Coordinates of C-alpha atoms in Angstrom, one line a residue:
M165 CA -0.2 -0.1 -0.2
R166 CA 0.7 2.9 -0.6
L167 CA 2.1 5.4 2.3
P168 CA 0.2 8.6 3.4
L169 CA 1.1 12.0 2.0
A170 CA 2.2 13.1 5.8
L171 CA 2.7 11.2 8.6
G172 CA 2.6 14.3 11.3
L173 CA 5.2 16.3 12.8
V174 CA 7.5 14.6 15.2
C175 CA 9.7 16.0 17.2
L176 CA 12.3 12.7 16.9
P177 CA 12.1 10.8 13.4
L178 CA 13.6 8.0 14.5
L179 CA 12.1 6.0 12.9
A180 CA 15.0 3.3 10.3
G181 CA 14.5 0.0 10.2
S182 CA 17.9 -2.0 10.2
A183 CA 19.7 -1.1 7.1
G184 CA 22.3 -4.0 7.8
A185 CA 23.3 -6.8 10.4
S186 CA 26.7 -4.7 12.7
P187 CA 28.8 -7.5 13.6
H188 CA 29.3 -5.3 17.0
A189 CA 27.2 -5.1 20.0
S190 CA 24.8 -2.7 20.2
Q191 CA 21.5 -1.3 22.4
A192 CA 18.0 -2.0 21.6
G193 CA 16.1 0.9 20.9
A194 CA 12.6 2.6 20.9
T195 CA 10.8 5.4 19.9
A196 CA 6.8 6.2 19.5
T197 CA 4.8 9.4 18.4
A198 CA 1.6 10.3 18.2
F199 CA -1.1 13.4 17.4
G200 CA -4.3 14.3 17.1
V201 CA -5.2 16.4 14.0
K202 CA -2.8 17.0 10.9
V203 CA -3.2 19.3 8.5
V204 CA -1.6 19.6 5.3
V205 CA -1.0 21.8 2.4
L206 CA 1.5 22.3 -0.4
A207 CA 3.3 25.1 0.2
Q208 CA 1.6 26.6 2.7
T209 CA 1.8 25.9 6.6
G210 CA -1.1 23.4 7.7
A211 CA -1.6 22.9 11.0
I212 CA -1.2 20.4 13.4
S213 CA -2.2 19.6 17.2
T214 CA -1.2 18.8 20.4
S215 CA 1.4 16.0 19.8
V216 CA 4.3 14.4 21.2
S217 CA 6.9 11.9 20.7
A218 CA 8.8 9.2 23.0
P219 CA 11.5 9.1 24.1
R220 CA 10.8 11.0 27.0
D221 CA 7.6 9.5 28.2
A222 CA 4.8 12.8 27.0
V223 CA 1.1 13.3 27.9
G224 CA 0.1 16.4 25.8
F225 CA -4.0 17.6 26.2
A226 CA -6.4 20.0 24.6
S227 CA -9.6 21.5 24.6
G228 CA -10.5 21.3 21.3
F229 CA -9.0 21.7 18.0
A230 CA -9.9 24.9 15.1
Y231 CA -8.0 25.0 11.5
P232 CA -8.4 28.1 10.0
S233 CA -9.2 30.0 13.6
D234 CA -12.8 30.3 12.5
G235 CA -13.4 25.8 12.4
S236 CA -14.5 26.3 8.9
I237 CA -12.5 23.1 8.0
V238 CA -11.6 21.4 10.4
T239 CA -12.8 21.0 14.7
T240 CA -12.8 18.6 17.4
G241 CA -13.6 18.0 20.9
S242 CA -10.9 17.2 23.3
L243 CA -7.7 15.3 22.0
T244 CA -5.1 13.4 24.4
A245 CA -1.8 12.3 22.2
S246 CA 0.3 9.8 24.1
A247 CA 4.0 8.2 23.5
A248 CA 6.4 6.3 25.9
T249 CA 9.3 4.3 25.2
D250 CA 11.5 1.6 27.7
V251 CA 14.9 0.1 26.8
G252 CA 16.9 -1.7 28.6
T253 CA 18.0 -5.2 27.8
N254 CA 14.7 -5.5 25.7
A255 CA 12.6 -2.8 24.0
S256 CA 8.6 -1.9 24.1
S257 CA 6.9 1.6 22.6
T258 CA 3.6 2.4 22.8
A259 CA 1.4 5.5 21.4
S260 CA -2.5 6.5 21.5
S261 CA -4.4 9.7 20.2
D262 CA -7.6 10.6 20.5
V263 CA -10.6 12.5 19.3
S264 CA -14.0 13.2 20.0
S265 CA -16.6 14.8 18.1
L266 CA -14.8 15.3 14.9
S267 CA -16.4 17.6 11.9
L268 CA -14.8 18.7 8.8
F269 CA -16.0 21.1 6.6
G270 CA -19.1 21.9 8.3
G271 CA -20.4 18.6 9.2
E272 CA -19.5 17.2 5.6
V273 CA -17.7 14.5 7.0
T274 CA -18.4 13.5 11.2
A275 CA -17.1 10.9 13.4
T276 CA -18.1 10.8 17.4
A277 CA -15.0 9.4 18.1
V278 CA -11.1 8.5 16.4
S279 CA -8.7 6.6 18.0
G280 CA -5.2 5.3 16.8
R281 CA -3.1 2.9 19.2
A282 CA -0.1 1.3 17.9
K283 CA 2.8 -1.3 19.6
G284 CA 5.8 -2.5 19.1
A285 CA 8.5 -4.5 21.8
T286 CA 11.6 -7.0 21.2
K287 CA 11.7 -10.3 23.4
G288 CA 15.8 -11.5 22.6
Q289 CA 16.5 -10.7 19.3
G290 CA 12.7 -10.8 18.5
A291 CA 11.0 -7.7 17.5
N292 CA 6.9 -7.9 17.0
G293 CA 3.9 -5.0 17.0
S294 CA 0.5 -4.6 16.9
L295 CA -1.7 -1.6 16.1
A296 CA -5.4 -3.1 17.7
G297 CA -7.3 -0.7 19.3
A298 CA -7.3 2.5 16.1
A299 CA -10.8 2.7 15.9
V300 CA -13.5 5.1 14.0
T301 CA -16.8 6.1 15.4
G302 CA -19.9 7.2 14.0
L303 CA -18.1 8.3 11.2
T304 CA -20.8 10.0 7.8
V305 CA -20.3 11.9 5.3
A306 CA -22.9 14.3 3.7
G307 CA -25.1 12.5 6.9
V308 CA -24.8 8.9 5.7
S309 CA -23.1 6.4 8.0
Q310 CA -19.8 4.9 6.8
P311 CA -18.3 1.8 6.9
V312 CA -15.2 1.6 8.7
T313 CA -12.6 -1.3 7.6
P314 CA -8.6 -1.2 7.8
N315 CA -7.0 0.7 5.2
G316 CA -10.8 1.0 3.4
R317 CA -11.4 3.4 1.5
I318 CA -15.0 6.0 1.1
A319 CA -15.7 8.5 -1.7
L320 CA -15.8 12.1 -0.6
G321 CA -18.1 13.7 -3.9
D322 CA -16.1 14.8 -6.4
W323 CA -13.5 16.9 -4.4
G324 CA -11.7 13.6 -2.4
Y325 CA -11.5 10.3 -0.4
A326 CA -10.6 8.9 2.8
I327 CA -9.5 5.4 4.2
T328 CA -9.9 4.8 7.5
L329 CA -7.9 2.6 9.5
E330 CA -5.0 3.4 7.0
Q331 CA -1.8 1.5 8.4
A332 CA 1.3 -0.8 7.6
E333 CA 3.7 -2.6 9.3
V334 CA 6.8 -3.5 8.2
R335 CA 9.1 -5.9 10.2
G336 CA 12.7 -6.7 9.4
G337 CA 16.4 -6.4 10.7
S338 CA 18.2 -9.8 10.1
A339 CA 19.3 -12.9 11.7
K340 CA 20.9 -11.5 14.6
T341 CA 18.3 -8.8 14.9
Q342 CA 14.5 -7.7 14.7
T343 CA 12.8 -4.1 14.3
Y344 CA 9.4 -3.5 13.7
R345 CA 7.4 -0.2 13.0
G346 CA 3.7 -0.4 12.3
Y347 CA 1.5 3.2 11.9
V348 CA -2.2 4.1 12.1
A349 CA -4.0 7.0 11.1
A350 CA -7.7 6.1 12.1
L351 CA -8.6 8.6 9.6
D352 CA -6.4 10.1 6.2
V353 CA -8.6 12.0 4.2
H354 CA -7.2 13.6 0.5
L355 CA -7.9 16.0 -1.3
T356 CA -8.0 15.7 -5.4
A357 CA -9.4 19.5 -6.0
E358 CA -10.0 22.4 -4.3
H359 CA -12.6 21.9 -1.9
G360 CA -13.8 24.4 1.1
G361 CA -10.9 26.2 1.0
L362 CA -8.5 24.2 0.7
P363 CA -6.7 23.0 -2.4
A364 CA -6.2 20.0 -4.3
G365 CA -3.0 18.1 -2.5
S366 CA -3.8 19.2 1.0
E367 CA -4.7 16.0 3.6
I368 CA -6.1 15.8 6.6
L369 CA -4.7 13.2 8.6
V370 CA -7.0 12.5 12.3
G371 CA -6.1 10.0 14.8
Y372 CA -2.1 8.7 14.0
A373 CA 0.1 6.9 16.3
E374 CA 3.1 5.4 15.5
A375 CA 5.3 2.2 17.5
W376 CA 9.3 1.8 16.3
V377 CA 10.9 -0.5 18.1
Q378 CA 14.5 -2.5 17.5
A379 CA 16.3 -5.4 19.0
G380 CA 19.5 -5.0 20.4
V381 CA 22.8 -7.3 19.6
P382 CA 24.7 -9.2 22.0
I383 CA 28.0 -8.5 22.9
P384 CA 29.9 -11.7 21.3
A385 CA 31.3 -14.9 22.2
I386 CA 35.3 -15.0 22.2
P387 CA 36.2 -18.9 22.6
A388 CA 39.2 -19.5 23.8
A389 CA 42.1 -21.4 22.0
P390 CA 42.3 -25.2 22.1
G391 CA 44.6 -26.5 25.4
K392 CA 44.0 -23.3 26.8
T393 CA 42.5 -21.8 29.6
T394 CA 40.5 -19.1 29.8
S395 CA 41.4 -16.3 32.6
K396 CA 38.5 -14.8 34.4
K397 CA 40.8 -11.5 35.2
Q398 CA 39.2 -8.9 32.8
P399 CA 42.6 -7.5 31.2
K400 CA 43.2 -3.5 31.9
P401 CA 42.2 -1.4 28.9
P402 CA 44.5 0.6 26.7
E403 CA 45.7 4.0 28.2
P404 CA 44.3 6.6 25.3
K405 CA 47.1 7.7 23.2
S406 CA 48.4 11.1 23.3
G407 CA 49.3 13.7 19.9
K408 CA 46.4 13.4 17.3
P409 CA 42.3 12.9 18.3
Q410 CA 40.8 9.2 18.9
S411 CA 38.5 8.5 16.3
L412 CA 34.7 8.6 17.3
A413 CA 34.6 5.0 16.8
P414 CA 31.2 3.7 17.4
T415 CA 32.2 2.0 20.5
L416 CA 35.1 3.7 21.4
R417 CA 33.5 6.8 21.9
P418 CA 31.3 9.2 23.7
I419 CA 28.7 11.2 21.4
P420 CA 30.3 14.9 20.7
I421 CA 28.6 16.4 22.7
G422 CA 29.4 20.5 23.0
L423 CA 30.6 21.3 20.5
Q424 CA 29.6 24.5 17.9
P425 CA 33.4 26.2 16.4
K426 CA 32.6 29.3 14.4
L427 CA 31.4 29.2 10.6
T428 CA 33.2 31.8 9.4
A429 CA 33.2 31.5 5.6
G430 CA 30.5 33.9 5.1
G431 CA 26.5 34.0 5.4
Y432 CA 24.7 31.3 6.1
V433 CA 21.0 30.4 5.6
F434 CA 18.8 28.3 6.3
P435 CA 18.4 24.8 4.8
V436 CA 14.8 24.7 4.0
F437 CA 12.3 27.4 2.2
G438 CA 9.4 28.5 4.1
P439 CA 7.5 26.7 6.9
S440 CA 9.2 24.1 8.8
S441 CA 9.9 22.5 12.8
F442 CA 12.7 20.8 13.9
T443 CA 14.1 19.9 17.3
D444 CA 17.4 18.8 18.1
T445 CA 17.7 15.3 18.4
F446 CA 21.5 14.3 17.7
G447 CA 22.8 12.0 19.6
A448 CA 19.1 10.3 19.8
F449 CA 19.2 6.2 19.0
R450 CA 19.7 5.2 15.3
G451 CA 20.3 1.7 14.8
D452 CA 21.6 1.5 11.0
V453 CA 24.3 4.4 11.6
P454 CA 27.3 4.4 12.9
G455 CA 27.5 4.2 16.5
N456 CA 24.0 4.0 16.2
W457 CA 23.4 7.2 16.9
H458 CA 21.7 10.4 14.8
H459 CA 24.8 12.3 13.2
G460 CA 22.2 15.4 11.9
D461 CA 18.8 17.7 12.9
D462 CA 15.9 16.4 11.1
I463 CA 13.6 19.3 9.6
F464 CA 9.9 18.7 8.9
A465 CA 8.5 20.2 5.4
S466 CA 5.9 19.6 3.4
L467 CA 6.7 17.6 0.3
G468 CA 8.6 19.5 -1.7
A469 CA 9.6 22.8 -0.1
P470 CA 13.6 24.4 -1.5
I471 CA 16.3 22.8 -0.1
L472 CA 18.6 26.2 -0.5
A473 CA 22.7 25.8 0.0
V474 CA 23.7 27.2 3.7
A475 CA 26.8 28.9 2.1
D476 CA 28.8 29.7 -1.1
G477 CA 30.6 26.1 -2.3
I478 CA 30.6 23.7 -4.0
V479 CA 28.2 20.9 -4.6
F480 CA 29.4 17.1 -4.4
S481 CA 28.4 13.6 -3.4
V482 CA 25.3 13.9 -5.2
G483 CA 23.9 10.7 -5.5
W484 CA 21.5 7.7 -3.5
N485 CA 22.5 5.7 -0.8
D486 CA 20.2 3.1 0.6
V487 CA 20.8 4.9 4.0
G488 CA 20.1 8.8 3.0
G489 CA 18.5 8.2 0.1
N490 CA 18.5 11.2 -2.7
R491 CA 21.6 12.7 -1.0
L492 CA 24.4 15.4 -1.9
W493 CA 27.3 17.1 -0.2
L494 CA 28.5 21.1 0.0
R495 CA 31.4 22.5 1.5
D496 CA 31.5 26.0 1.8
G497 CA 34.6 27.7 1.4
Q498 CA 36.1 27.7 4.5
G499 CA 36.3 23.5 3.6
N500 CA 33.1 23.1 6.4
E501 CA 30.7 20.5 5.3
F502 CA 27.4 19.7 5.2
Y503 CA 25.1 17.2 5.0
Y504 CA 21.4 17.0 3.6
A505 CA 19.5 13.3 3.3
H506 CA 15.6 12.1 2.0
L507 CA 15.8 14.7 -1.1
S508 CA 12.6 13.7 -3.0
A509 CA 14.5 15.4 -6.2
Y510 CA 17.4 17.3 -7.4
S511 CA 17.6 21.1 -8.8
P512 CA 19.4 21.5 -11.9
A513 CA 22.2 23.0 -9.3
A514 CA 22.7 19.4 -8.0
R515 CA 25.6 18.1 -9.6
N516 CA 28.6 17.5 -8.7
G517 CA 31.7 19.4 -8.7
V518 CA 28.9 22.7 -9.5
R519 CA 29.8 25.7 -6.7
V520 CA 26.2 27.3 -5.7
K521 CA 25.0 31.0 -3.8
A522 CA 23.9 30.7 -0.1
G523 CA 20.4 30.3 -0.8
Q524 CA 20.1 28.9 -4.0
V525 CA 18.2 25.9 -4.2
I526 CA 19.2 22.4 -5.0
G527 CA 16.3 19.6 -3.4
F528 CA 13.5 19.5 -2.5
V529 CA 11.8 18.1 1.2
G530 CA 11.1 14.4 0.8
N531 CA 11.6 11.3 2.3
T532 CA 13.5 9.1 0.6
G533 CA 15.8 6.1 1.8
D534 CA 15.1 4.8 5.1
A535 CA 13.2 7.3 6.0
E536 CA 10.4 6.6 3.4
G537 CA 7.1 6.3 5.2
T538 CA 8.3 8.6 7.7
P539 CA 6.9 12.6 7.6
Y540 CA 8.9 14.4 5.1
H541 CA 11.7 16.2 6.2
L542 CA 15.6 16.8 5.6
H543 CA 18.4 15.6 7.6
F544 CA 20.8 17.9 8.0
E545 CA 24.4 17.6 9.2
V546 CA 26.9 20.2 10.2
H547 CA 31.1 19.2 9.8
P548 CA 33.1 21.9 10.9
V549 CA 36.3 21.3 9.3
A550 CA 38.4 21.3 12.4
Y551 CA 36.6 18.1 13.2
L552 CA 36.2 16.2 9.7
A553 CA 39.4 14.2 10.2
L554 CA 37.6 12.3 13.2
G555 CA 35.2 9.4 13.5
Y556 CA 32.1 10.1 11.2
D557 CA 33.8 13.3 9.8
G558 CA 33.7 14.8 13.1
A559 CA 29.7 15.6 12.8
V560 CA 28.5 18.3 15.7
D561 CA 25.4 19.4 16.9
P562 CA 23.5 21.6 14.2
T563 CA 20.9 23.1 16.4
P564 CA 23.1 26.0 17.2
Y565 CA 24.0 26.8 13.8
L566 CA 20.1 25.9 13.2
I567 CA 18.5 28.2 15.4
A568 CA 20.7 30.8 14.6
W569 CA 19.7 30.6 11.2
K570 CA 16.2 30.5 11.5
H571 CA 16.0 33.9 13.2
Q572 CA 17.2 35.1 10.1
K573 CA 14.3 37.0 7.8
D574 CA 14.0 34.2 4.6
I575 CA 15.4 35.2 1.4
G576 CA 13.5 36.4 -1.4
L577 CA 11.5 34.6 -3.4
A578 CA 13.5 35.3 -6.3
Q579 CA 16.6 33.3 -5.4
V580 CA 14.2 29.8 -4.5
A581 CA 11.7 30.6 -7.6
G582 CA 14.1 31.3 -10.4
Y583 CA 16.6 28.5 -10.0
L584 CA 16.1 27.2 -13.5
P585 CA 17.1 30.3 -16.2
G586 CA 19.8 29.3 -17.5
I587 CA 20.8 26.4 -16.1
V588 CA 22.1 23.2 -17.9
G589 CA 21.7 19.6 -15.7
T590 CA 21.0 16.3 -16.7
A591 CA 19.2 16.2 -12.2
P592 CA 15.1 15.3 -12.5
K593 CA 13.4 18.2 -12.4
P594 CA 11.1 18.0 -9.1
G595 CA 7.7 18.5 -10.8
A596 CA 7.6 14.8 -12.3
I597 CA 8.7 13.1 -9.3
L598 CA 6.5 15.3 -6.9
L599 CA 3.6 14.6 -9.0
E600 CA 4.6 10.5 -9.2
A601 CA 4.0 10.8 -5.1
S602 CA 0.4 13.0 -5.0
D603 CA -1.7 14.7 -7.0
I604 CA -0.3 18.3 -7.2
S605 CA -2.4 20.5 -9.6
E606 CA -0.6 24.0 -8.9
A607 CA 2.3 22.3 -10.3
N608 CA 2.7 20.7 -13.6
G609 CA 6.0 18.2 -14.3
L610 CA 6.1 19.3 -17.8
D611 CA 6.1 22.9 -17.6
P612 CA 8.8 24.0 -14.7
A613 CA 7.6 27.5 -14.4
S614 CA 4.5 26.5 -12.9
L615 CA 6.5 25.7 -9.7
R616 CA 6.9 28.7 -9.5
R617 CA 3.9 29.7 -10.0
A618 CA 2.7 27.9 -7.5
L619 CA 5.5 29.6 -4.9
V620 CA 4.4 33.2 -6.0
A621 CA 1.1 32.2 -5.1
H622 CA 1.4 31.6 -1.9
V623 CA 4.6 33.2 -1.0
P624 CA 5.1 36.3 -1.7
E625 CA 8.2 38.0 -2.6
G626 CA 8.7 41.3 0.1
D627 CA 11.2 44.2 -0.4
G628 CA 12.6 43.4 2.7
A629 CA 13.4 39.5 1.7
R630 CA 16.9 39.1 1.5
I631 CA 20.1 37.3 2.9
L632 CA 21.8 38.2 5.9
A633 CA 24.7 37.4 8.2
A634 CA 23.9 34.8 10.0
A635 CA 24.1 35.5 14.6
T636 CA 26.1 33.8 16.3
P637 CA 24.5 30.7 18.1
P638 CA 25.3 29.8 21.6
G639 CA 28.7 28.3 22.2
G640 CA 30.4 30.6 19.8
G641 CA 29.0 28.9 16.5
G642 CA 28.1 31.2 13.8

């Protein structure tokens, strides 16, 4: 089945399954995410109700939700969302969301109650889960009662359709360790034509819950040599070497916290244009990357949101891998490097060796690679030149830089929508790829200028919009 257009605004997108077995021991892991209602509008902000994620168990409450403020599209009664994880020898994950008195488009679609439930757990090297408990009670369309079945489809006039109990479960891993990821959106409404003030391609998700767990890999036993007895006394660990900094190898060094050297190559800009959100998940558990920890932050935005070069520099290593999907690197004039992953498409400027300017479009937000099935986002890493010799190329926490860059004004629209004229490249045009993922009525893949017109319709350029030099983030970074 096709995964939904948007799977919510999660605070920690730790949803990737294992991309390959590690020969070393690894810790079990778990994440959970839940929200009541999310409205996704292409090239616009949209809205989300109370949203929670774990680790750090969380519960959110709200007396109601309305979108827009007059409730003409969505109104609800009370909402509750909860997420909890427990990681030890085994791991468990639970997520739940409850929405009462749902009404869409002034009562065209109603439900008495909507609930999402997801659980995951590991036992030994096995992993499993359940989506039991998700429900939609009293569902009506135009006043007529509707059946509710897993992944059921209901026509909504000539303007869209709804999927009831939309869900998927993925079990993977290797013989040594298993993973489980399951999600459910109790009600997922898709607009195929403009309706009630929302454009085609919009989506309304209600009652979302997702759980992910990964079993740990035990420490491999080392057999004793034949004819020799094994001493029970543990050897003394070697003294650390002096001189050159030690490697950040996954099992030898802790996560590099607190390193924010100043970046000095000039003005920097935020890497995603338009509405977006992110939280500090640097160092959080990841089961399919070196060291099993997150080497960057994830910036959530709508599918196809323009991704920008954060600085003047050179693009390199453009292409695909199983973890990052469509990914690329950017090196600024000082030698600092920046990693972008999970792109839905590249712009024509995204070619190896091409020089780009800060704010130039180099790609578009997606969820390719091991992010498939997760909310659309850009995975972004910062690798200062001073630390490139360290293990995993010296990745540091990008959050202080992103916060500083986010506080700047948006760049002028001309810098975003004007990337096509005069640039020749073999990279796929974004419209063609995005049209495969959803019905985008405002952008024609055969007419690249239509993307510009769609952006202009939603993001008018102001005289004061320009690139500014970034303020210095906490810790001395720039």
